[in-house]
mmCIF file of C-alpha atoms in Angstrom:
data_model
loop_
_atom_site.group_PDB
_atom_site.id
_atom_site.type_symbol
_atom_site.label_atom_id
_atom_site.label_comp_id
_atom_site.label_asym_id
_atom_site.label_seq_id
_atom_site.Cartn_x
_atom_site.Cartn_y
_atom_site.Cartn_z
ATOM 1 C CA MET N 1 22.353 28.621 13.008
ATOM 2 C CA ALA N 2 22.729 32.133 14.552
ATOM 3 C CA ARG N 3 23.906 30.728 17.925
ATOM 4 C CA SER N 4 25.065 27.259 18.779
ATOM 5 C CA VAL N 5 22.401 25.366 20.454
ATOM 6 C CA SER N 6 23.930 21.876 20.398
ATOM 7 C CA GLY N 7 27.293 20.274 20.064
ATOM 8 C CA PRO N 8 29.239 20.627 16.706
ATOM 9 C CA GLU N 9 28.371 16.901 16.012
ATOM 10 C CA ILE N 10 24.795 17.584 15.145
ATOM 11 C CA GLU N 11 25.634 20.612 13.020
ATOM 12 C CA ARG N 12 28.277 18.558 11.105
ATOM 13 C CA LEU N 13 25.627 15.852 10.408
ATOM 14 C CA ILE N 14 23.275 18.468 9.108
ATOM 15 C CA GLN N 15 25.822 20.150 6.836
ATOM 16 C CA LEU N 16 26.821 16.761 5.279
ATOM 17 C CA LEU N 17 23.174 15.729 4.806
ATOM 18 C CA ALA N 18 22.530 19.054 2.996
ATOM 19 C CA LYS N 19 24.957 18.006 0.364
ATOM 20 C CA LEU N 20 22.702 15.232 -0.774
ATOM 21 C CA PRO N 21 20.746 15.921 -3.975
ATOM 22 C CA GLY N 22 17.125 16.727 -2.992
ATOM 23 C CA LEU N 23 17.909 17.989 0.440
ATOM 24 C CA GLY N 24 18.417 21.616 1.232
ATOM 25 C CA PRO N 25 19.552 23.225 4.643
ATOM 26 C CA ARG N 26 16.003 23.108 6.030
ATOM 27 C CA SER N 27 15.188 19.533 4.858
ATOM 28 C CA ALA N 28 18.698 18.417 6.067
ATOM 29 C CA ARG N 29 17.737 19.610 9.613
ATOM 30 C CA ARG N 30 14.535 17.702 9.397
ATOM 31 C CA ALA N 31 16.328 14.674 8.189
ATOM 32 C CA ALA N 32 18.833 14.926 11.034
ATOM 33 C CA LEU N 33 16.187 15.075 13.706
ATOM 34 C CA HIS N 34 14.348 12.274 12.033
ATOM 35 C CA LEU N 35 17.447 10.215 12.189
ATOM 36 C CA ILE N 36 18.278 11.040 15.809
ATOM 37 C CA ASP N 37 14.585 10.336 16.804
ATOM 38 C CA ARG N 38 14.795 6.918 15.196
ATOM 39 C CA LYS N 39 18.135 6.011 16.420
ATOM 40 C CA GLU N 40 17.860 2.232 16.532
ATOM 41 C CA GLU N 41 15.539 1.740 13.632
ATOM 42 C CA LEU N 42 17.177 4.099 11.122
ATOM 43 C CA LEU N 43 20.438 5.990 12.313
ATOM 44 C CA VAL N 44 22.251 2.922 13.355
ATOM 45 C CA PRO N 45 21.472 0.787 10.248
ATOM 46 C CA LEU N 46 22.066 3.683 7.925
ATOM 47 C CA ALA N 47 25.433 4.425 9.470
ATOM 48 C CA LYS N 48 26.195 0.739 9.203
ATOM 49 C CA ALA N 49 25.146 0.553 5.504
ATOM 50 C CA MET N 50 27.289 3.507 4.663
ATOM 51 C CA GLU N 51 30.265 1.947 6.279
ATOM 52 C CA VAL N 52 29.734 -1.250 4.347
ATOM 53 C CA ALA N 53 29.381 0.878 1.135
ATOM 54 C CA VAL N 54 32.669 2.605 1.889
ATOM 55 C CA GLU N 55 34.493 -0.719 2.496
ATOM 56 C CA ARG N 56 32.915 -2.773 -0.361
ATOM 57 C CA ILE N 57 31.595 -0.816 -3.258
ATOM 58 C CA VAL N 58 33.827 -0.666 -6.192
ATOM 59 C CA VAL N 59 33.607 0.460 -9.893
ATOM 60 C CA CYS N 60 33.588 -2.420 -12.322
ATOM 61 C CA SER N 61 36.758 -2.147 -14.406
ATOM 62 C CA THR N 62 34.973 -3.688 -17.483
ATOM 63 C CA CYS N 63 31.818 -1.674 -17.785
ATOM 64 C CA GLY N 64 32.031 1.160 -15.136
ATOM 65 C CA ASN N 65 28.990 -0.133 -13.154
ATOM 66 C CA ILE N 66 29.248 -0.036 -9.300
ATOM 67 C CA ASP N 67 28.940 -3.195 -7.384
ATOM 68 C CA THR N 68 30.639 -5.017 -4.500
ATOM 69 C CA SER N 69 32.507 -7.242 -6.965
ATOM 70 C CA ASP N 70 34.816 -6.457 -9.940
ATOM 71 C CA PRO N 71 33.895 -7.543 -12.618
ATOM 72 C CA CYS N 72 30.306 -6.645 -11.509
ATOM 73 C CA MET N 73 27.267 -8.955 -11.288
ATOM 74 C CA ILE N 74 26.095 -7.983 -14.735
ATOM 75 C CA CYS N 75 29.468 -8.567 -16.516
ATOM 76 C CA THR N 76 29.768 -12.000 -14.923
ATOM 77 C CA ASP N 77 26.027 -13.051 -15.431
ATOM 78 C CA PRO N 78 26.197 -16.023 -17.936
ATOM 79 C CA ARG N 79 22.441 -15.618 -18.708
ATOM 80 C CA ARG N 80 23.021 -12.232 -20.248
ATOM 81 C CA ASP N 81 23.627 -11.792 -23.946
ATOM 82 C CA ALA N 82 27.407 -10.850 -24.037
ATOM 83 C CA GLY N 83 27.042 -9.961 -27.744
ATOM 84 C CA THR N 84 25.000 -6.782 -26.968
ATOM 85 C CA ILE N 85 26.502 -3.782 -25.156
ATOM 86 C CA ILE N 86 24.089 -0.942 -24.008
ATOM 87 C CA VAL N 87 26.075 2.348 -23.722
ATOM 88 C CA VAL N 88 24.733 4.645 -21.081
ATOM 89 C CA GLU N 89 25.971 7.981 -19.581
ATOM 90 C CA GLU N 90 25.625 7.154 -15.870
ATOM 91 C CA VAL N 91 24.966 4.181 -13.560
ATOM 92 C CA ALA N 92 21.465 5.723 -12.839
ATOM 93 C CA ASP N 93 20.631 5.148 -16.569
ATOM 94 C CA LEU N 94 21.717 1.473 -16.288
ATOM 95 C CA TRP N 95 19.431 1.097 -13.229
ATOM 96 C CA ALA N 96 16.500 2.735 -15.180
ATOM 97 C CA LEU N 97 16.947 0.397 -18.120
ATOM 98 C CA GLU N 98 17.116 -2.647 -15.807
ATOM 99 C CA ARG N 99 13.872 -1.586 -14.182
ATOM 100 C CA ALA N 100 12.252 -1.552 -17.655
ATOM 101 C CA GLY N 101 13.578 -5.097 -17.994
ATOM 102 C CA ALA N 102 13.221 -5.036 -21.797
ATOM 103 C CA ILE N 103 16.583 -6.588 -22.655
ATOM 104 C CA SER N 104 19.079 -8.799 -20.908
ATOM 105 C CA ALA N 105 22.453 -7.449 -22.224
ATOM 106 C CA ARG N 106 25.739 -6.138 -20.888
ATOM 107 C CA TYR N 107 26.418 -2.440 -20.294
ATOM 108 C CA HIS N 108 29.074 0.194 -20.683
ATOM 109 C CA VAL N 109 28.878 3.279 -18.461
ATOM 110 C CA LEU N 110 30.533 6.300 -20.063
ATOM 111 C CA GLY N 111 30.698 8.340 -16.843
ATOM 112 C CA GLY N 112 29.184 11.452 -18.577
ATOM 113 C CA VAL N 113 28.830 12.953 -22.063
ATOM 114 C CA LEU N 114 31.180 14.983 -24.380
ATOM 115 C CA SER N 115 30.795 18.637 -23.505
ATOM 116 C CA PRO N 116 33.265 21.136 -24.980
ATOM 117 C CA LEU N 117 31.719 23.909 -22.862
ATOM 118 C CA ASP N 118 32.362 21.965 -19.673
ATOM 119 C CA GLY N 119 35.839 20.817 -20.918
ATOM 120 C CA VAL N 120 34.780 17.147 -21.081
ATOM 121 C CA GLY N 121 36.675 15.423 -23.988
ATOM 122 C CA PRO N 122 36.806 11.796 -25.059
ATOM 123 C CA ALA N 123 39.708 11.056 -22.765
ATOM 124 C CA ASP N 124 37.438 11.938 -19.728
ATOM 125 C CA LEU N 125 34.841 9.279 -20.589
ATOM 126 C CA ARG N 126 35.245 5.487 -20.790
ATOM 127 C CA ILE N 127 35.208 5.530 -24.689
ATOM 128 C CA ASP N 128 38.600 4.006 -25.298
ATOM 129 C CA ASP N 129 37.579 1.114 -23.037
ATOM 130 C CA LEU N 130 34.456 0.724 -25.164
ATOM 131 C CA VAL N 131 36.391 0.514 -28.393
ATOM 132 C CA GLN N 132 38.619 -2.004 -26.801
ATOM 133 C CA ARG N 133 35.813 -4.191 -25.653
ATOM 134 C CA VAL N 134 34.275 -4.215 -29.182
ATOM 135 C CA SER N 135 37.594 -4.709 -30.769
ATOM 136 C CA ALA N 136 38.160 -7.804 -28.654
ATOM 137 C CA GLY N 137 35.395 -9.391 -30.700
ATOM 138 C CA GLY N 138 32.039 -11.158 -29.836
ATOM 139 C CA VAL N 139 30.009 -8.076 -29.811
ATOM 140 C CA THR N 140 27.453 -8.047 -32.493
ATOM 141 C CA GLU N 141 25.456 -4.863 -31.391
ATOM 142 C CA VAL N 142 26.125 -1.595 -29.524
ATOM 143 C CA ILE N 143 22.968 0.125 -28.491
ATOM 144 C CA LEU N 144 23.582 3.864 -27.674
ATOM 145 C CA ALA N 145 21.215 4.637 -24.823
ATOM 146 C CA VAL N 146 22.460 8.151 -24.132
ATOM 147 C CA ASN N 147 20.201 11.000 -23.217
ATOM 148 C CA ALA N 148 18.259 12.783 -26.101
ATOM 149 C CA THR N 149 20.067 16.027 -25.363
ATOM 150 C CA VAL N 150 22.503 17.846 -27.710
ATOM 151 C CA ASP N 151 25.608 16.655 -25.693
ATOM 152 C CA GLY N 152 24.145 13.156 -25.643
ATOM 153 C CA GLN N 153 23.646 13.026 -29.376
ATOM 154 C CA THR N 154 27.069 14.498 -30.047
ATOM 155 C CA THR N 155 28.500 11.766 -27.914
ATOM 156 C CA ALA N 156 26.529 9.165 -29.826
ATOM 157 C CA HIS N 157 27.879 10.435 -33.123
ATOM 158 C CA TYR N 158 31.465 10.399 -31.861
ATOM 159 C CA ILE N 159 31.041 6.799 -30.559
ATOM 160 C CA THR N 160 29.458 5.655 -33.899
ATOM 161 C CA ASP N 161 32.573 7.068 -35.668
ATOM 162 C CA ARG N 162 34.953 5.437 -33.346
ATOM 163 C CA LEU N 163 33.241 2.133 -33.767
ATOM 164 C CA GLN N 164 33.165 2.235 -37.621
ATOM 165 C CA GLY N 165 34.978 -0.595 -39.286
ATOM 166 C CA LEU N 166 34.838 -2.968 -36.322
ATOM 167 C CA GLY N 167 31.980 -4.921 -37.974
ATOM 168 C CA THR N 168 29.522 -4.189 -35.153
ATOM 169 C CA LYS N 169 25.917 -2.916 -35.595
ATOM 170 C CA VAL N 170 25.414 0.381 -33.835
ATOM 171 C CA SER N 171 21.756 1.359 -32.995
ATOM 172 C CA ARG N 172 20.145 3.949 -30.743
ATOM 173 C CA LEU N 173 16.861 4.194 -28.769
ATOM 174 C CA ALA N 174 13.696 5.024 -30.641
ATOM 175 C CA HIS N 175 12.152 8.539 -30.340
ATOM 176 C CA GLY N 176 8.424 8.714 -30.000
ATOM 177 C CA VAL N 177 5.421 9.344 -27.807
ATOM 178 C CA PRO N 178 6.026 8.200 -24.093
ATOM 179 C CA VAL N 179 3.733 5.461 -23.098
ATOM 180 C CA GLY N 180 0.800 7.149 -21.365
ATOM 181 C CA GLY N 181 1.806 10.541 -22.779
ATOM 182 C CA GLU N 182 -0.777 12.963 -24.089
ATOM 183 C CA LEU N 183 -0.067 14.450 -27.489
ATOM 184 C CA ASP N 184 -1.189 17.882 -26.550
ATOM 185 C CA TYR N 185 1.657 18.161 -23.975
ATOM 186 C CA LEU N 186 4.438 16.886 -26.170
ATOM 187 C CA ASP N 187 6.986 19.070 -27.975
ATOM 188 C CA GLU N 188 6.887 19.285 -31.658
ATOM 189 C CA GLY N 189 10.333 17.561 -32.126
ATOM 190 C CA THR N 190 9.043 14.509 -30.391
ATOM 191 C CA LEU N 191 5.799 14.439 -32.316
ATOM 192 C CA ALA N 192 7.687 14.887 -35.624
ATOM 193 C CA ALA N 193 9.951 11.950 -34.630
ATOM 194 C CA ALA N 194 6.922 9.803 -33.787
ATOM 195 C CA ILE N 195 5.300 10.505 -37.055
ATOM 196 C CA VAL N 196 8.471 9.688 -39.042
ATOM 197 C CA SER N 197 9.037 6.396 -37.098
ATOM 198 C CA ARG N 198 5.442 5.423 -37.202
ATOM 199 C CA THR N 199 4.751 1.640 -37.018
ATOM 200 C CA PRO N 200 2.062 -0.551 -38.664
ATOM 201 C CA PHE N 201 -1.017 -1.029 -36.454
ATOM 202 C CA MET U 1 14.260 -3.071 -8.804
ATOM 203 C CA ALA U 2 12.949 -5.726 -11.089
ATOM 204 C CA ARG U 3 16.133 -7.590 -11.229
ATOM 205 C CA SER U 4 19.093 -7.443 -9.031
ATOM 206 C CA VAL U 5 21.786 -5.434 -10.814
ATOM 207 C CA SER U 6 24.194 -4.978 -7.941
ATOM 208 C CA GLY U 7 24.980 -6.464 -4.631
ATOM 209 C CA PRO U 8 22.328 -6.238 -1.732
ATOM 210 C CA GLU U 9 24.561 -3.629 -0.051
ATOM 211 C CA ILE U 10 23.611 -0.896 -2.528
ATOM 212 C CA GLU U 11 19.961 -1.750 -2.425
ATOM 213 C CA ARG U 12 19.956 -1.718 1.385
ATOM 214 C CA LEU U 13 21.581 1.795 1.335
ATOM 215 C CA ILE U 14 18.855 3.072 -1.076
ATOM 216 C CA GLN U 15 16.027 1.599 1.018
ATOM 217 C CA LEU U 16 17.292 3.271 4.207
ATOM 218 C CA LEU U 17 17.966 6.616 2.529
ATOM 219 C CA ALA U 18 14.346 6.476 1.118
ATOM 220 C CA LYS U 19 13.101 6.555 4.806
ATOM 221 C CA LEU U 20 14.432 10.030 5.242
ATOM 222 C CA PRO U 21 11.825 12.848 5.072
ATOM 223 C CA GLY U 22 12.079 14.553 1.695
ATOM 224 C CA LEU U 23 13.533 11.686 -0.094
ATOM 225 C CA GLY U 24 11.461 9.119 -2.192
ATOM 226 C CA PRO U 25 12.591 5.935 -3.819
ATOM 227 C CA ARG U 26 13.788 7.837 -6.905
ATOM 228 C CA SER U 27 15.692 10.517 -5.096
ATOM 229 C CA ALA U 28 17.060 7.961 -2.641
ATOM 230 C CA ARG U 29 18.625 6.141 -5.727
ATOM 231 C CA ARG U 30 20.132 9.503 -6.799
ATOM 232 C CA ALA U 31 21.435 10.249 -3.330
ATOM 233 C CA ALA U 32 23.033 6.819 -3.130
ATOM 234 C CA LEU U 33 24.828 7.268 -6.468
ATOM 235 C CA HIS U 34 25.823 10.761 -5.405
ATOM 236 C CA LEU U 35 27.348 9.361 -2.188
ATOM 237 C CA ILE U 36 29.219 6.515 -3.944
ATOM 238 C CA ASP U 37 30.480 8.941 -6.582
ATOM 239 C CA ARG U 38 31.830 11.232 -3.831
ATOM 240 C CA LYS U 39 33.171 8.505 -1.623
ATOM 241 C CA GLU U 40 36.018 10.380 0.051
ATOM 242 C CA GLU U 41 34.343 13.834 0.235
ATOM 243 C CA LEU U 42 30.953 12.825 1.284
ATOM 244 C CA LEU U 43 30.280 9.137 1.954
ATOM 245 C CA VAL U 44 33.150 8.555 4.385
ATOM 246 C CA PRO U 45 32.505 11.811 6.434
ATOM 247 C CA LEU U 46 28.764 11.213 6.510
ATOM 248 C CA ALA U 47 29.211 7.665 7.734
ATOM 249 C CA LYS U 48 31.556 8.918 10.305
ATOM 250 C CA ALA U 49 29.208 11.762 11.462
ATOM 251 C CA MET U 50 26.364 9.253 11.823
ATOM 252 C CA GLU U 51 28.553 6.944 13.882
ATOM 253 C CA VAL U 52 29.441 9.892 16.235
ATOM 254 C CA ALA U 53 25.827 10.813 16.413
ATOM 255 C CA VAL U 54 24.885 7.198 17.363
ATOM 256 C CA GLU U 55 27.486 7.183 20.109
ATOM 257 C CA ARG U 56 27.255 10.634 21.521
ATOM 258 C CA ILE U 57 23.816 12.282 20.975
ATOM 259 C CA VAL U 58 21.483 12.115 23.942
ATOM 260 C CA VAL U 59 18.182 13.576 24.985
ATOM 261 C CA CYS U 60 18.528 16.206 27.739
ATOM 262 C CA SER U 61 16.724 14.902 30.865
ATOM 263 C CA THR U 62 15.890 18.446 31.936
ATOM 264 C CA CYS U 63 14.392 19.970 28.716
ATOM 265 C CA GLY U 64 14.149 17.231 26.081
ATOM 266 C CA ASN U 65 16.522 18.986 23.698
ATOM 267 C CA ILE U 66 19.075 16.837 21.867
ATOM 268 C CA ASP U 67 22.757 17.287 22.469
ATOM 269 C CA THR U 68 25.981 15.472 23.236
ATOM 270 C CA SER U 69 25.798 16.298 26.942
ATOM 271 C CA ASP U 70 23.035 15.816 29.461
ATOM 272 C CA PRO U 71 22.092 18.434 30.789
ATOM 273 C CA CYS U 72 22.365 20.139 27.308
ATOM 274 C CA MET U 73 24.307 23.204 26.366
ATOM 275 C CA ILE U 74 21.280 25.392 26.690
ATOM 276 C CA CYS U 75 20.318 24.152 30.203
ATOM 277 C CA THR U 76 23.796 24.662 31.445
ATOM 278 C CA ASP U 77 24.490 28.069 29.752
ATOM 279 C CA PRO U 78 24.722 30.600 32.614
ATOM 280 C CA ARG U 79 24.182 33.548 30.278
ATOM 281 C CA ARG U 80 20.653 32.434 29.529
ATOM 282 C CA ASP U 81 17.734 33.627 31.634
ATOM 283 C CA ALA U 82 16.775 30.609 33.765
ATOM 284 C CA GLY U 83 13.554 32.354 34.940
ATOM 285 C CA THR U 84 11.946 32.035 31.471
ATOM 286 C CA ILE U 85 10.977 28.607 29.903
ATOM 287 C CA ILE U 86 9.822 28.504 26.296
ATOM 288 C CA VAL U 87 7.621 25.450 25.716
ATOM 289 C CA VAL U 88 7.905 23.954 22.213
ATOM 290 C CA GLU U 89 6.495 20.861 20.502
ATOM 291 C CA GLU U 90 9.645 19.542 18.890
ATOM 292 C CA VAL U 91 13.351 20.171 18.846
ATOM 293 C CA ALA U 92 12.954 21.635 15.309
ATOM 294 C CA ASP U 93 10.895 24.405 16.832
ATOM 295 C CA LEU U 94 13.610 25.143 19.442
ATOM 296 C CA TRP U 95 16.078 25.427 16.651
ATOM 297 C CA ALA U 96 13.735 27.790 14.674
ATOM 298 C CA LEU U 97 13.334 29.996 17.741
ATOM 299 C CA GLU U 98 17.136 30.057 18.341
ATOM 300 C CA ARG U 99 17.675 31.127 14.657
ATOM 301 C CA ALA U 100 15.228 34.016 15.226
ATOM 302 C CA GLY U 101 17.544 34.930 18.275
ATOM 303 C CA ALA U 102 14.904 37.112 19.836
ATOM 304 C CA ILE U 103 15.251 35.802 23.489
ATOM 305 C CA SER U 104 17.871 34.067 25.487
ATOM 306 C CA ALA U 105 15.868 31.749 27.635
ATOM 307 C CA ARG U 106 15.655 28.065 28.566
ATOM 308 C CA TYR U 107 13.364 25.609 26.737
ATOM 309 C CA HIS U 108 11.051 22.627 27.329
ATOM 310 C CA VAL U 109 10.426 20.206 24.504
ATOM 311 C CA LEU U 110 7.140 18.488 24.855
ATOM 312 C CA GLY U 111 7.777 15.936 22.210
ATOM 313 C CA GLY U 112 4.479 16.389 20.471
ATOM 314 C CA VAL U 113 0.902 17.792 21.152
ATOM 315 C CA LEU U 114 -2.179 16.389 22.838
ATOM 316 C CA SER U 115 -4.220 14.586 20.163
ATOM 317 C CA PRO U 116 -7.109 12.307 21.340
ATOM 318 C CA LEU U 117 -7.590 11.102 17.749
ATOM 319 C CA ASP U 118 -4.037 9.869 17.611
ATOM 320 C CA GLY U 119 -4.180 8.588 21.124
ATOM 321 C CA VAL U 120 -1.651 11.036 22.492
ATOM 322 C CA GLY U 121 -2.468 11.978 26.139
ATOM 323 C CA PRO U 122 -0.700 14.159 28.704
ATOM 324 C CA ALA U 123 1.400 11.120 29.938
ATOM 325 C CA ASP U 124 2.842 10.752 26.478
ATOM 326 C CA LEU U 125 4.431 14.316 26.611
ATOM 327 C CA ARG U 126 6.889 15.926 28.874
ATOM 328 C CA ILE U 127 4.150 17.821 30.747
ATOM 329 C CA ASP U 128 4.710 16.403 34.223
ATOM 330 C CA ASP U 129 8.417 17.322 33.888
ATOM 331 C CA LEU U 130 7.404 20.898 32.966
ATOM 332 C CA VAL U 131 5.120 21.183 36.035
ATOM 333 C CA GLN U 132 7.962 19.844 38.225
ATOM 334 C CA ARG U 133 10.491 22.284 36.741
ATOM 335 C CA VAL U 134 8.076 25.174 37.420
ATOM 336 C CA SER U 135 7.177 23.877 40.913
ATOM 337 C CA ALA U 136 10.787 23.757 41.848
ATOM 338 C CA GLY U 137 10.798 27.564 41.822
ATOM 339 C CA GLY U 138 12.756 30.342 40.110
ATOM 340 C CA VAL U 139 10.654 30.347 36.968
ATOM 341 C CA THR U 140 8.889 33.752 36.447
ATOM 342 C CA GLU U 141 7.432 33.115 32.904
ATOM 343 C CA VAL U 142 6.496 30.229 30.844
ATOM 344 C CA ILE U 143 6.083 31.079 27.020
ATOM 345 C CA LEU U 144 3.842 28.626 25.178
ATOM 346 C CA ALA U 145 5.350 28.496 21.761
ATOM 347 C CA VAL U 146 3.298 25.647 20.367
ATOM 348 C CA ASN U 147 2.001 25.633 16.799
ATOM 349 C CA ALA U 148 -1.099 27.629 16.032
ATOM 350 C CA THR U 149 -3.050 24.385 15.186
ATOM 351 C CA VAL U 150 -6.109 23.095 17.040
ATOM 352 C CA ASP U 151 -3.998 20.439 18.795
ATOM 353 C CA GLY U 152 -1.386 22.923 19.632
ATOM 354 C CA GLN U 153 -3.857 25.375 21.124
ATOM 355 C CA THR U 154 -5.530 22.546 23.051
ATOM 356 C CA THR U 155 -2.165 21.573 24.499
ATOM 357 C CA ALA U 156 -1.572 25.193 25.423
ATOM 358 C CA HIS U 157 -4.864 25.381 27.300
ATOM 359 C CA TYR U 158 -4.086 22.056 29.207
ATOM 360 C CA ILE U 159 -0.706 23.301 30.187
ATOM 361 C CA THR U 160 -2.046 26.639 31.371
ATOM 362 C CA ASP U 161 -4.469 24.856 33.504
ATOM 363 C CA ARG U 162 -1.727 22.626 35.032
ATOM 364 C CA LEU U 163 0.482 25.617 35.802
ATOM 365 C CA GLN U 164 -2.288 27.536 37.545
ATOM 366 C CA GLY U 165 -1.564 28.404 41.130
ATOM 367 C CA LEU U 166 2.211 27.928 40.903
ATOM 368 C CA GLY U 167 2.639 31.770 40.710
ATOM 369 C CA THR U 168 4.248 31.779 37.277
ATOM 370 C CA LYS U 169 3.189 34.076 34.344
ATOM 371 C CA VAL U 170 2.043 32.068 31.368
ATOM 372 C CA SER U 171 2.155 33.819 27.790
ATOM 373 C CA ARG U 172 1.835 32.723 24.364
ATOM 374 C CA LEU U 173 3.228 33.844 20.940
ATOM 375 C CA ALA U 174 1.494 36.837 19.321
ATOM 376 C CA HIS U 175 -0.776 36.188 16.329
ATOM 377 C CA GLY U 176 -0.403 38.660 13.448
ATOM 378 C CA VAL U 177 0.788 39.358 9.919
ATOM 379 C CA PRO U 178 4.097 37.597 9.115
ATOM 380 C CA VAL U 179 6.993 40.002 8.465
ATOM 381 C CA GLY U 180 7.053 40.449 4.666
ATOM 382 C CA GLY U 181 3.509 39.047 4.307
ATOM 383 C CA GLU U 182 1.051 40.460 1.917
ATOM 384 C CA LEU U 183 -2.416 41.083 3.470
ATOM 385 C CA ASP U 184 -4.126 39.966 0.229
ATOM 386 C CA TYR U 185 -2.688 36.388 0.751
ATOM 387 C CA LEU U 186 -3.425 36.031 4.485
ATOM 388 C CA ASP U 187 -6.440 34.055 5.937
ATOM 389 C CA GLU U 188 -9.218 35.940 7.576
ATOM 390 C CA GLY U 189 -8.323 34.470 11.057
ATOM 391 C CA THR U 190 -4.844 35.970 10.954
ATOM 392 C CA LEU U 191 -6.035 39.260 9.719
ATOM 393 C CA ALA U 192 -8.724 39.409 12.465
ATOM 394 C CA ALA U 193 -6.076 38.599 15.093
ATOM 395 C CA ALA U 194 -3.744 41.209 13.703
ATOM 396 C CA ILE U 195 -6.478 43.867 13.952
ATOM 397 C CA VAL U 196 -7.477 42.848 17.507
ATOM 398 C CA SER U 197 -3.841 42.917 18.674
ATOM 399 C CA ARG U 198 -2.872 46.123 16.829
ATOM 400 C CA THR U 199 -0.019 48.209 18.249
ATOM 401 C CA PRO U 200 0.526 51.968 18.486
ATOM 402 C CA PHE U 201 2.595 53.359 15.542
#
C-alpha cells in the first residue's frame, strides 16, 4: 500500500496470505478482510487449526506421508495390503489416489522427481528408503504412480533399475483416454498409447 | 475425501482454508500442503499473525475502518483533512482509494449498500452514524465513493437526501474512460458519461 492505513498487523497477515498458492496480492487482501469480517466463524478456528497443525503434524518416517502420528495412519492400517507399495511424487498425489479409491495399498512419497536441471539427484528423494523397504521383504509389487512427465518417467526408470534383482514386480499406471475425455481434444501421444494398450470390449 | 488418509486435523485445516474467497476445495488442499511443507517459514508465522489479528483488530467506532486501535489511524491522523469524508461501501474500497493516493481525507465505511431484494435497509448500514458525524459540524464535503451499480447509486441518492439541509457539499466520483482504457471495449453508458463530462484540453 502506498500509505499505511492500518496497523502493521493487518499488512503482515496480507503478506503471509499472499504466499499461499492460488492467492495473489489482491486476493490476499480480500481473504484478510473476509477473515476479519468473520472473526468468530472463520479467523479464530483457522488460527487454532494452524496452531494444531504446527504442533502435531509430522512426516511419516516410513512412507513420507504427513499425519499426526509416525508411522502414519496408512502405514499402520492392518486392512491395507502391505505387499503393494504405490510410489508417488508428492503427498497431494497420494491424496488424489485415495480419492479414486481403486486400491487399498501402502504408499511411498518420493518428495519430488529426479531433475538434473534443477539439481535434484537420487539423494534428494526418498529412493534409498524405498529400496530398503522393498529389500526388507514382504513386498510383492511396486506401482510407480509418478507423473507422465519427462522427469517423472526418468525417475520411474531409475527406480526400476534400483529395484531390479529384489524379486518384486514393478508396474506403472496405464496411459489412455481420460474417463469422460473427448478424443478431439487429446494429444497424439495419449491417443497412440490408448490404441497400443487397447482392451477387448 | 472418500477415505480418511490422515488425522482429522489436516482435513479440518483444508475445510477452513476452502472457505477463503479465491480458494476452492482443490486449491485449499494445495494450500494446506504448501503450509505444512513450509512449516517454519509460513505456517508458524501465519498462525501467529492470525492470532494477533484475533486479539488486536477492532472496527473503528467512528468510521467503520478496521485497525488495531479505536479510533483508527486514519481518524486520528492530524495531517488528514477532517472536513472531507469519503463514503465507501467496504473497507476494501477504502484501501483501494488509499492506494490511489489522490486525496488525504477521512472515511466512512457503510458496511454494504441498500438492497431491498436482500433485505438490507438503512438501519443495517452505518448511515445514521454518518448523519451524526456531519451534524456534529466541521464537515465541508461528503464524497460518495460507492460502486457505480444500481444498489450503489440508490444508496448514494438516499444518503444525499439524508444529508440535505446540513450545509455540507455532497459530491460523487466522476464517470468516464478508465485510464489506459480502450474506447472500443467500453460500454455505451460509460462512453456517454465521458462525453457529457468532457473536460477542456
